[in-house]
Amino acid sequence: MERLARYVYVPIDLNRATREEIMAVPGMSERMAHEFEEYRPYTDLDQFRREIGKYVDENEVARFERYVTLNPGG
């Protein structure tokens, strides 16, 4: 199962994820987890890109985006 976990990741919902779930995103730091939570509720992924882009470059935003999803009305 550990081997599989390296290849399979279920995206977290930006508006509903717990701190623990956010911290499970590869490369996540406490500071970035705080920023993910700070801008809730997210209305769309463009908002996520704008807000998180204040703290990391566009490549890192794109990398984070692979691990998240957004359930409108979250």
Short mmCIF file of C-alpha atoms in Angstrom, two decimals:
data_model
loop_
_atom_site.label_atom_id
_atom_site.label_comp_id
_atom_site.label_asym_id
_atom_site.label_seq_id
_atom_site.Cartn_x
_atom_site.Cartn_y
_atom_site.Cartn_z
CA MET A 1 0.00 0.00 0.00
CA GLU A 2 2.85 2.42 0.77
CA ARG A 3 4.19 1.97 -2.75
CA LEU A 4 0.77 2.78 -4.19
CA ALA A 5 0.51 5.93 -2.06
CA ARG A 6 3.52 7.33 -3.91
CA TYR A 7 1.53 7.25 -7.16
CA VAL A 8 -2.06 7.87 -6.15
CA TYR A 9 -3.27 11.08 -4.58
CA VAL A 10 -6.89 12.08 -4.13
CA PRO A 11 -7.18 15.86 -4.56
CA ILE A 12 -8.38 17.80 -1.53
CA ASP A 13 -11.35 20.16 -1.68
CA LEU A 14 -9.98 23.66 -1.07
CA ASN A 15 -13.04 24.74 0.89
CA ARG A 16 -13.54 21.60 2.98
CA ALA A 17 -10.12 20.10 3.61
CA THR A 18 -8.89 19.83 7.17
CA ARG A 19 -5.45 21.12 8.16
CA GLU A 20 -4.26 17.50 8.24
CA GLU A 21 -5.46 16.93 4.67
CA ILE A 22 -3.81 20.14 3.48
CA MET A 23 -0.55 19.15 5.17
CA ALA A 24 -0.65 15.85 3.23
CA VAL A 25 -0.09 17.76 -0.03
CA PRO A 26 3.49 16.98 -1.08
CA GLY A 27 5.82 19.85 -0.25
CA MET A 28 3.28 21.64 1.96
CA SER A 29 4.58 23.81 4.79
CA GLU A 30 2.73 25.12 7.85
CA ARG A 31 2.90 28.63 6.37
CA MET A 32 1.40 27.58 3.04
CA ALA A 33 -1.29 25.52 4.77
CA HIS A 34 -2.24 28.69 6.64
CA GLU A 35 -2.45 30.60 3.34
CA PHE A 36 -4.61 27.87 1.80
CA GLU A 37 -7.02 28.28 4.72
CA GLU A 38 -6.77 32.07 4.91
CA TYR A 39 -8.52 32.71 1.57
CA ARG A 40 -11.51 30.41 2.06
CA PRO A 41 -14.04 30.18 0.67
CA TYR A 42 -12.60 29.91 -2.81
CA THR A 43 -15.13 30.68 -5.52
CA ASP A 44 -13.00 29.36 -8.39
CA LEU A 45 -9.51 28.14 -9.20
CA ASP A 46 -8.55 31.52 -10.63
CA GLN A 47 -8.96 32.94 -7.13
CA PHE A 48 -6.74 30.15 -5.78
CA ARG A 49 -4.08 30.96 -8.39
CA ARG A 50 -4.18 34.70 -7.59
CA GLU A 51 -4.06 34.33 -3.82
CA ILE A 52 -1.49 31.54 -3.57
CA GLY A 53 0.51 33.24 -6.33
CA LYS A 54 1.21 36.04 -3.84
CA TYR A 55 3.46 33.61 -1.93
CA VAL A 56 4.98 31.27 -4.54
CA ASP A 57 5.85 31.43 -8.22
CA GLU A 58 3.51 30.24 -10.97
CA ASN A 59 5.28 26.87 -11.27
CA GLU A 60 4.65 26.16 -7.60
CA VAL A 61 1.03 27.31 -7.90
CA ALA A 62 0.60 24.90 -10.83
CA ARG A 63 2.20 22.11 -8.81
CA PHE A 64 -0.14 22.75 -5.86
CA GLU A 65 -3.09 22.88 -8.23
CA ARG A 66 -2.50 19.23 -9.18
CA TYR A 67 -3.42 18.30 -5.60
CA VAL A 68 -6.58 20.36 -5.15
CA THR A 69 -10.12 20.53 -6.40
CA LEU A 70 -12.96 22.91 -5.80
CA ASN A 71 -16.52 21.99 -5.05
CA PRO A 72 -18.52 25.18 -5.81
CA GLY A 73 -20.44 26.37 -2.80
CA GLY A 74 -17.89 24.52 -0.66
#
